[in-house]
């Protein structure tokens, strides 16, 4: 049980809800970079990610009394972040309040940034991978971020984004296949150890 | 999995190590060189992804966000301290968010003043537009019923205009003013409309009942900030 570990995210959250600022600061140090990465992956913009991270933590703070300690913390936090992300997309594309993930994906895809593919090719390996990730659709980027970098299951991601595990799995598999296609040369022809591609 | 992994190779490799689909894919690849090559390529891709996390946010951005939350903490503590000193009943720390919400965010019912105004207008109407007369008891229930029908109509109209957002509806005010409209209608239709006992007992009372019932039916605006 996570609550038995006083250093777990859930235990820190319980202490934070009870008014322990130190617990909040420790939890913040752990979680904030993840929330920031989530937004940066979704919007590909550091300043937007900065702003949305702040909105998310203020929303978390205001909603903290509704946290249920018996549930894992991260899906709860990312659900709040996902709402902030959706509000931001709605604001940008003037979508209806009840617009779902499909409408968001369509709007975002219509503005898909080809610029990612036009940048200077002489970048390091990680930058090339990040660029390939940037070229995916927004929903694919978000799902990969939560799956690959946050270790969330498809069921947890579905709950976070208000989707179904099957749909999330489909997006993820398609995204991984897209990446394999885009990074094919790098995969088949790995560079010498330590050197750039 | 007995089928070839095909385009699902990377998705399968990305699954948890003990996932049944993944295990089956590797079992299949043990006897299929083509799939084994695809899975190996997929493993390289996963390693590449794992080696390319996003850069951390700037220290300034982190500090800004933390300061914003700590400022809310401070503001809540001030409100909490003030509430505690008023109530002289210290609450347990774990109850603080709900206490704060109750103290700071609970707004009054919507339209309370408007409902009260309708009741006052009704009373003035009954006071200055009547003279001594009869109670007309048997007609009275009919009058009261008609006023409540007007009240229900006004609430129903408000409900439709607000597109079903009951929580946002000033039910008491709508009910009271609807009943007052009924009282105005009865001013010309009721045979005892100038008999003070009748008007007070049924016409005015109808408006009062509509306001009170509306008040009871009306939810307080949400105090949640979540």
Coordinates of N, CA and C in Angstrom, one line a residue, chain A:
Chain A
X1 N 0.8 -1.2 0.0 CA 0.0 0.0 0.0 C 0.9 1.3 0.0
X2 N 0.6 2.2 -0.9 CA 1.5 3.4 -1.0 C 1.4 4.2 0.3
X3 N 0.3 4.2 1.0 CA 0.2 5.0 2.2 C 1.0 4.5 3.3
X4 N 1.4 3.2 3.2 CA 2.3 2.7 4.3 C 3.7 3.3 4.2
X5 N 4.1 3.7 3.0 CA 5.4 4.3 2.8 C 5.2 5.8 3.0
X6 N 5.8 6.4 4.1 CA 5.6 7.8 4.3 C 6.2 8.7 3.3
X7 N 7.1 8.1 2.4 CA 7.7 8.9 1.4 C 7.0 8.8 0.0
X8 N 5.9 8.0 0.0 CA 5.3 7.8 -1.3 C 4.5 9.1 -1.7
X9 N 4.2 9.2 -3.0 CA 3.5 10.3 -3.5 C 2.2 10.5 -2.7
X10 N 1.5 9.3 -2.5 CA 0.2 9.4 -1.9 C 0.3 9.9 -0.5
X11 N 1.3 9.4 0.3 CA 1.5 9.9 1.7 C 1.8 11.4 1.7
X12 N 2.6 11.8 0.8 CA 2.9 13.2 0.7 C 1.7 14.0 0.4
X13 N 0.8 13.5 -0.5 CA -0.4 14.2 -0.8 C -1.3 14.3 0.4
X14 N -1.4 13.2 1.1 CA -2.3 13.3 2.3 C -1.8 14.3 3.3
X15 N -0.5 14.4 3.5 CA 0.1 15.4 4.4 C -0.2 16.8 3.8
X16 N 0.0 16.9 2.5 CA -0.3 18.2 1.9 C -1.7 18.6 2.1
X17 N -2.6 17.7 1.9 CA -4.1 18.1 2.1 C -4.3 18.5 3.5
X18 N -3.5 17.9 4.5 CA -3.7 18.3 5.9 C -3.0 19.6 6.2
X19 N -2.4 20.2 5.2 CA -1.8 21.5 5.5 C -0.3 21.6 5.6
X20 N 0.4 20.5 5.3 CA 1.8 20.4 5.5 C 2.5 21.0 4.2
X21 N 3.1 22.2 4.4 CA 3.7 22.8 3.2 C 4.9 22.1 2.8
X22 N 5.6 21.5 3.8 CA 6.9 20.8 3.4 C 6.5 19.6 2.5
X23 N 5.5 18.9 2.8 CA 5.0 17.8 2.0 C 4.7 18.3 0.6
X24 N 4.0 19.5 0.5 CA 3.7 20.0 -0.8 C 5.0 20.3 -1.6
X25 N 5.9 20.9 -0.9 CA 7.2 21.2 -1.7 C 7.9 20.0 -2.2
X26 N 7.9 18.9 -1.4 CA 8.6 17.7 -1.8 C 7.8 17.1 -3.0
X27 N 6.5 17.0 -2.8 CA 5.7 16.5 -3.9 C 5.8 17.3 -5.2
X28 N 5.8 18.6 -5.0 CA 6.0 19.5 -6.2 C 7.3 19.2 -6.9
X29 N 8.4 19.1 -6.1 CA 9.7 18.8 -6.7 C 9.6 17.5 -7.6
X30 N 8.9 16.6 -7.2 CA 8.8 15.3 -7.9 C 7.9 15.4 -9.1
X31 N 6.8 16.0 -8.9 CA 5.7 16.0 -9.9 C 5.8 17.1 -11.0
X32 N 6.2 18.3 -10.6 CA 6.2 19.4 -11.5 C 6.9 19.1 -12.8
X33 N 8.1 18.5 -12.8 CA 8.8 18.3 -14.1 C 7.9 17.4 -15.0
X34 N 7.2 16.5 -14.4 CA 6.4 15.5 -15.2 C 5.2 16.3 -15.8
X35 N 4.6 17.1 -15.0 CA 3.4 17.9 -15.5 C 3.9 18.8 -16.6
X36 N 5.1 19.4 -16.4 CA 5.6 20.3 -17.4 C 5.9 19.5 -18.7
X37 N 6.5 18.4 -18.5 CA 6.8 17.6 -19.7 C 5.5 17.2 -20.5
X38 N 4.5 16.9 -19.7 CA 3.2 16.6 -20.3 C 2.7 17.7 -21.2
X39 N 2.8 18.9 -20.7 CA 2.3 20.1 -21.5 C 3.3 20.4 -22.6
X40 N 4.6 20.2 -22.3 CA 5.5 20.6 -23.4 C 5.4 19.6 -24.5
X41 N 5.1 18.3 -24.2 CA 4.9 17.4 -25.3 C 3.7 17.7 -26.0
X42 N 2.6 18.1 -25.3 CA 1.3 18.4 -26.0 C 1.4 19.7 -26.9
X43 N 2.1 20.7 -26.3 CA 2.0 22.0 -27.0 C 3.3 22.4 -27.7
X44 N 4.4 21.6 -27.5 CA 5.7 21.9 -28.1 C 6.2 23.3 -27.8
X45 N 5.9 23.8 -26.7 CA 6.2 25.2 -26.4 C 6.5 25.3 -24.9
X46 N 7.8 25.7 -24.6 CA 8.2 25.8 -23.2 C 7.4 26.8 -22.4
X47 N 7.1 28.0 -23.0 CA 6.4 29.0 -22.2 C 5.0 28.6 -21.9
X48 N 4.4 28.0 -22.9 CA 3.0 27.5 -22.7 C 3.0 26.5 -21.6
X49 N 4.0 25.6 -21.7 CA 4.1 24.5 -20.6 C 4.3 25.2 -19.2
X50 N 5.1 26.2 -19.2 CA 5.3 26.9 -17.9 C 3.9 27.4 -17.3
X51 N 3.2 28.0 -18.2 CA 1.9 28.7 -17.8 C 0.9 27.6 -17.4
X52 N 0.8 26.5 -18.2 CA -0.2 25.5 -17.9 C 0.2 24.7 -16.7
X53 N 1.5 24.6 -16.4 CA 1.9 23.9 -15.2 C 1.4 24.7 -14.0
X54 N 1.6 26.0 -14.1 CA 1.1 26.8 -12.9 C -0.4 26.7 -12.7
X55 N -1.1 26.7 -13.8 CA -2.6 26.6 -13.7 C -3.0 25.2 -13.1
X56 N -2.3 24.2 -13.6 CA -2.6 22.9 -13.1 C -2.3 22.8 -11.6
X57 N -1.2 23.3 -11.1 CA -0.9 23.2 -9.7 C -1.9 24.0 -8.8
X58 N -2.3 25.2 -9.4 CA -3.3 25.9 -8.6 C -4.7 25.2 -8.6
X59 N -5.0 24.5 -9.7 CA -6.2 23.7 -9.7 C -6.1 22.5 -8.7
X60 N -4.9 21.9 -8.7 CA -4.7 20.8 -7.8 C -4.8 21.3 -6.4
X61 N -4.3 22.5 -6.1 CA -4.4 23.0 -4.7 C -5.8 23.2 -4.3
X62 N -6.6 23.8 -5.3 CA -8.0 24.1 -4.9 C -8.8 22.8 -4.8
X63 N -8.4 21.8 -5.5 CA -9.2 20.5 -5.6 C -8.6 19.5 -4.6
X64 N -7.6 19.8 -3.8 CA -6.9 18.8 -3.1 C -7.8 18.1 -2.1
X65 N -8.8 18.7 -1.6 CA -9.7 18.1 -0.6 C -10.5 16.9 -1.2
X66 N -10.6 16.9 -2.5 CA -11.3 15.8 -3.2 C -10.4 14.6 -3.5
X67 N -9.2 14.7 -3.2 CA -8.3 13.6 -3.5 C -8.6 12.4 -2.6
X68 N -8.7 11.2 -3.1 CA -9.1 10.0 -2.3 C -7.8 9.2 -2.1
X69 N -7.3 9.2 -0.9 CA -6.0 8.6 -0.6 C -5.8 7.1 -1.0
X70 N -6.9 6.4 -1.1 CA -6.8 5.0 -1.5 C -6.5 4.8 -3.0
X71 N -6.6 5.9 -3.7 CA -6.3 5.8 -5.2 C -4.9 6.3 -5.5
X72 N -4.2 5.8 -6.5 CA -2.9 6.3 -6.9 C -3.0 7.8 -7.3
X73 N -1.9 8.5 -6.9 CA -2.0 9.9 -7.1 C -1.8 10.4 -8.5
X74 N -0.9 9.8 -9.2 CA -0.5 10.3 -10.5 C -1.7 10.4 -11.5
X75 N -2.5 9.3 -11.7 CA -3.6 9.5 -12.6 C -4.6 10.6 -12.2
X76 N -4.7 10.8 -10.9 CA -5.6 11.9 -10.4 C -5.0 13.3 -10.9
X77 N -3.7 13.4 -10.6 CA -3.0 14.7 -11.0 C -3.1 14.9 -12.5
X78 N -2.8 13.8 -13.3 CA -2.8 14.0 -14.7 C -4.2 14.2 -15.3
X79 N -5.2 13.7 -14.6 CA -6.5 14.0 -15.0 C -6.8 15.5 -14.9
X80 N -6.3 16.2 -13.9 CA -6.4 17.6 -13.7 C -5.6 18.3 -14.8
X81 N -4.4 17.8 -15.1 CA -3.6 18.4 -16.1 C -4.3 18.2 -17.5
X82 N -4.9 17.1 -17.7 CA -5.6 16.8 -19.0 C -6.8 17.8 -19.2
X83 N -7.4 18.1 -18.1 CA -8.5 19.1 -18.2 C -7.9 20.5 -18.6
X84 N -6.8 20.8 -18.0 CA -6.2 22.1 -18.4 C -5.8 22.1 -19.8
X85 N -5.2 21.0 -20.3 CA -4.8 20.8 -21.7 C -6.0 21.0 -22.6
X86 N -7.1 20.3 -22.3 CA -8.3 20.4 -23.1 C -8.8 21.8 -23.2
X87 N -8.8 22.5 -22.0 CA -9.3 23.9 -22.0 C -8.5 24.7 -22.9
X88 N -7.2 24.5 -22.9 CA -6.3 25.3 -23.7 C -6.5 25.1 -25.2
X89 N -6.7 23.8 -25.5 CA -7.0 23.5 -26.9 C -8.3 24.2 -27.4
X90 N -9.3 24.1 -26.5 CA -10.6 24.6 -26.8 C -10.5 26.1 -27.0
X91 N -9.7 26.8 -26.1 CA -9.5 28.2 -26.2 C -8.8 28.5 -27.6
X92 N -7.8 27.7 -27.9 CA -7.1 28.0 -29.2 C -7.9 27.8 -30.4
X93 N -8.7 26.8 -30.4 CA -9.5 26.4 -31.6 C -10.9 26.8 -31.5
X94 N -11.3 27.5 -30.4 CA -12.7 27.9 -30.2 C -13.6 26.7 -30.4
X95 N -13.3 25.6 -29.8 CA -14.1 24.4 -29.9 C -15.2 24.4 -28.8
X96 N -16.3 23.7 -29.1 CA -17.4 23.6 -28.2 C -16.9 23.0 -26.9
X97 N -17.7 23.4 -25.8 CA -17.3 22.9 -24.5 C -17.2 21.4 -24.4
X98 N -18.1 20.7 -25.2 CA -18.2 19.3 -25.1 C -17.4 18.6 -26.2
X99 N -16.5 19.3 -26.8 CA -15.7 18.7 -27.9 C -14.8 17.6 -27.2
X100 N -14.8 16.5 -27.9 CA -14.1 15.3 -27.3 C -12.7 15.3 -27.9
X101 N -12.0 14.2 -27.5 CA -10.6 14.0 -28.0 C -10.5 14.0 -29.5
X102 N -11.5 13.4 -30.2 CA -11.4 13.4 -31.7 C -11.4 14.7 -32.3
X103 N -12.3 15.6 -31.8 CA -12.4 17.0 -32.3 C -11.1 17.7 -32.0
X104 N -10.5 17.5 -30.8 CA -9.3 18.2 -30.5 C -8.2 17.7 -31.5
X105 N -8.1 16.4 -31.7 CA -7.1 15.8 -32.5 C -7.2 16.3 -34.0
X106 N -8.5 16.4 -34.4 CA -8.7 16.9 -35.8 C -8.2 18.4 -35.9
X107 N -8.6 19.2 -34.9 CA -8.2 20.6 -35.0 C -6.7 20.7 -35.0
X108 N -6.1 20.0 -34.1 CA -4.6 20.1 -34.0 C -3.9 19.6 -35.2
X109 N -4.5 18.5 -35.7 CA -3.8 17.9 -36.9 C -3.9 18.8 -38.1
X110 N -5.0 19.6 -38.2 CA -5.1 20.5 -39.3 C -4.0 21.5 -39.3
X111 N -3.4 21.7 -38.1 CA -2.3 22.7 -38.0 C -1.0 22.0 -37.8
X112 N -1.0 20.7 -38.1 CA 0.2 19.9 -37.8 C 1.4 20.6 -38.3
X113 N 2.4 20.7 -37.5 CA 3.6 21.5 -37.8 C 4.6 20.7 -38.6
X114 N 4.7 21.1 -39.8 CA 5.7 20.4 -40.7 C 7.0 21.0 -40.4
X115 N 7.0 22.1 -39.7 CA 8.3 22.8 -39.4 C 9.3 21.8 -38.7
X116 N 8.7 20.9 -37.9 CA 9.6 20.0 -37.1 C 10.5 19.3 -38.1
X117 N 10.1 19.0 -39.3 CA 10.9 18.3 -40.2 C 11.9 19.1 -41.0
X118 N 11.8 20.4 -40.8 CA 12.6 21.3 -41.6 C 13.8 21.9 -40.8
X119 N 13.9 21.5 -39.6 CA 14.9 22.1 -38.8 C 16.3 21.5 -39.2
X120 N 17.3 22.2 -38.7 CA 18.6 21.8 -39.0 C 18.8 20.3 -38.7
X121 N 19.3 19.6 -39.6 CA 19.5 18.1 -39.4 C 20.7 17.8 -38.5
X122 N 21.6 18.8 -38.4 CA 22.8 18.5 -37.6 C 22.5 18.7 -36.1
X123 N 21.7 17.9 -35.6 CA 21.4 17.9 -34.2 C 21.8 16.6 -33.5
X124 N 21.8 16.6 -32.3 CA 22.3 15.3 -31.7 C 21.1 14.3 -31.7
X125 N 21.5 13.1 -31.3 CA 20.5 12.0 -31.5 C 19.2 12.2 -30.7
X126 N 19.3 12.7 -29.5 CA 18.1 12.9 -28.7 C 17.2 13.9 -29.3
X127 N 17.9 14.9 -29.9 CA 17.1 16.0 -30.6 C 16.3 15.4 -31.8
X128 N 17.0 14.5 -32.5 CA 16.3 13.9 -33.6 C 15.1 13.1 -33.2
X129 N 15.3 12.4 -32.1 CA 14.2 11.6 -31.6 C 13.0 12.5 -31.1
X130 N 13.4 13.6 -30.4 CA 12.4 14.5 -29.9 C 11.6 15.1 -31.1
X131 N 12.4 15.4 -32.2 CA 11.7 16.0 -33.4 C 10.8 15.0 -34.0
X132 N 11.2 13.7 -34.0 CA 10.2 12.7 -34.5 C 9.0 12.6 -33.6
X133 N 9.2 12.7 -32.3 CA 8.0 12.7 -31.4 C 7.2 14.0 -31.7
X134 N 7.8 15.1 -31.9 CA 7.1 16.3 -32.2 C 6.2 16.2 -33.4
X135 N 6.6 15.4 -34.3 CA 5.9 15.3 -35.6 C 4.6 14.4 -35.5
X136 N 4.5 13.7 -34.4 CA 3.2 12.9 -34.2 C 2.1 13.9 -33.9
X137 N 0.9 13.3 -34.0 CA -0.3 14.2 -33.7 C -0.3 14.4 -32.2
X138 N -1.0 15.4 -31.7 CA -1.0 15.8 -30.3 C -1.4 14.7 -29.4
X139 N -2.5 14.0 -29.8 CA -3.0 13.0 -28.9 C -2.0 11.8 -28.8
X140 N -1.3 11.6 -29.9 CA -0.3 10.5 -29.9 C 0.9 10.9 -29.0
X141 N 1.3 12.2 -29.1 CA 2.4 12.7 -28.2 C 2.0 12.6 -26.8
X142 N 0.8 13.0 -26.5 CA 0.3 13.0 -25.0 C 0.3 11.5 -24.5
X143 N -0.3 10.6 -25.3 CA -0.4 9.2 -24.9 C 1.0 8.6 -24.7
X144 N 1.9 8.9 -25.7 CA 3.3 8.3 -25.5 C 4.0 8.9 -24.3
X145 N 3.7 10.2 -24.1 CA 4.4 10.8 -22.9 C 3.9 10.1 -21.6
X146 N 2.6 9.9 -21.5 CA 2.1 9.2 -20.3 C 2.5 7.8 -20.2
X147 N 2.5 7.1 -21.4 CA 2.8 5.7 -21.4 C 4.3 5.4 -21.2
X148 N 5.1 6.1 -22.0 CA 6.5 5.8 -22.1 C 7.3 6.4 -20.9
X149 N 6.9 7.7 -20.6 CA 7.8 8.5 -19.7 C 7.1 8.5 -18.3
X150 N 5.9 8.3 -18.2 CA 5.2 8.3 -16.9 C 4.9 6.9 -16.4
X151 N 5.0 5.9 -17.3 CA 4.7 4.6 -16.9 C 3.3 4.3 -16.6
X152 N 2.4 5.1 -17.2 CA 1.0 4.8 -16.9 C 0.5 3.7 -17.9
X153 N -0.5 2.9 -17.4 CA -1.1 1.9 -18.2 C -2.1 2.5 -19.2
X154 N -2.5 1.8 -20.2 CA -3.5 2.3 -21.2 C -4.8 2.6 -20.4
X155 N -5.1 1.8 -19.5 CA -6.4 2.0 -18.7 C -6.3 3.3 -17.9
X156 N -5.2 3.5 -17.3 CA -5.0 4.8 -16.6 C -5.0 6.0 -17.5
X157 N -4.4 5.9 -18.6 CA -4.4 7.0 -19.6 C -5.8 7.3 -20.1
X158 N -6.5 6.2 -20.4 CA -7.9 6.3 -20.8 C -8.7 7.1 -19.8
X159 N -8.5 6.7 -18.5 CA -9.3 7.4 -17.5 C -8.9 8.9 -17.4
X160 N -7.6 9.1 -17.6 CA -7.1 10.5 -17.5 C -7.6 11.4 -18.6
X161 N -7.7 10.8 -19.8 CA -8.1 11.6 -21.0 C -9.5 11.5 -21.3
X162 N -10.3 10.7 -20.5 CA -11.7 10.5 -20.8 C -11.9 9.7 -22.1
X163 N -11.1 8.7 -22.3 CA -11.2 7.8 -23.5 C -11.4 6.4 -23.1
X164 N -11.1 5.5 -24.0 CA -11.2 4.1 -23.7 C -9.9 3.4 -23.8
X165 N -9.6 2.4 -23.1 CA -8.3 1.7 -23.2 C -8.0 1.2 -24.6
X166 N -9.0 0.8 -25.3 CA -8.8 0.3 -26.7 C -8.4 1.4 -27.6
X167 N -9.0 2.6 -27.4 CA -8.7 3.7 -28.3 C -7.3 4.2 -28.0
X168 N -7.0 4.2 -26.7 CA -5.6 4.7 -26.3 C -4.6 3.7 -26.9
X169 N -4.8 2.4 -26.7 CA -3.9 1.4 -27.3 C -3.7 1.6 -28.8
X170 N -4.8 1.9 -29.4 CA -4.7 2.0 -30.9 C -3.8 3.3 -31.2
X171 N -4.1 4.4 -30.5 CA -3.3 5.6 -30.8 C -1.8 5.3 -30.5
X172 N -1.5 4.6 -29.4 CA -0.2 4.3 -29.0 C 0.5 3.4 -30.0
X173 N -0.1 2.3 -30.4 CA 0.5 1.4 -31.4 C 0.8 2.2 -32.7
X174 N -0.2 3.0 -33.1 CA 0.0 3.7 -34.4 C 1.2 4.7 -34.2
X175 N 1.3 5.3 -33.0 CA 2.4 6.3 -32.8 C 3.7 5.6 -32.8
X176 N 3.8 4.5 -32.2 CA 5.1 3.7 -32.1 C 5.5 3.3 -33.5
X177 N 4.5 2.9 -34.3 CA 4.8 2.5 -35.7 C 5.2 3.7 -36.5
X178 N 4.6 4.9 -36.3 CA 5.0 6.1 -37.0 C 6.4 6.4 -36.7
X179 N 6.8 6.3 -35.4 CA 8.1 6.6 -35.0 C 9.1 5.6 -35.6
X180 N 8.7 4.4 -35.7 CA 9.6 3.4 -36.3 C 9.9 3.7 -37.7
X181 N 8.9 4.2 -38.4 CA 9.0 4.6 -39.8 C 9.9 5.8 -39.9
X182 N 9.7 6.8 -39.1 CA 10.4 8.1 -39.2 C 11.9 7.9 -38.8
X183 N 12.1 7.0 -37.8 CA 13.5 6.9 -37.3 C 14.1 5.6 -37.8
X184 N 13.6 5.1 -38.9 CA 14.0 3.8 -39.5 C 15.5 3.8 -39.8
X185 N 16.0 4.9 -40.4 CA 17.4 4.9 -40.7 C 18.3 4.8 -39.5
X186 N 17.9 5.5 -38.5 CA 18.7 5.5 -37.2 C 18.7 4.1 -36.6
X187 N 17.5 3.4 -36.7 CA 17.4 2.1 -36.1 C 18.2 1.1 -36.9
X188 N 18.3 1.2 -38.2 CA 19.0 0.2 -39.0 C 20.5 0.5 -39.1
X189 N 20.8 1.8 -38.9 CA 22.2 2.2 -39.1 C 22.7 3.0 -37.9
X190 N 22.8 2.3 -36.8 CA 23.2 3.0 -35.5 C 24.6 3.6 -35.7
X191 N 24.8 4.8 -35.1 CA 26.1 5.5 -35.2 C 27.1 4.8 -34.3
X192 N 28.3 5.2 -34.5 CA 29.4 4.7 -33.6 C 29.1 5.2 -32.2
X193 N 29.5 4.4 -31.2 CA 29.2 4.8 -29.9 C 29.8 6.2 -29.5
X194 N 29.0 7.0 -28.9 CA 29.4 8.3 -28.4 C 29.4 9.4 -29.5
X195 N 29.3 9.1 -30.7 CA 29.3 10.1 -31.8 C 27.9 10.5 -32.2
X196 N 27.8 11.6 -32.8 CA 26.5 12.0 -33.3 C 26.1 11.2 -34.5
X197 N 24.8 11.2 -34.9 CA 24.3 10.4 -36.0 C 24.9 10.9 -37.4

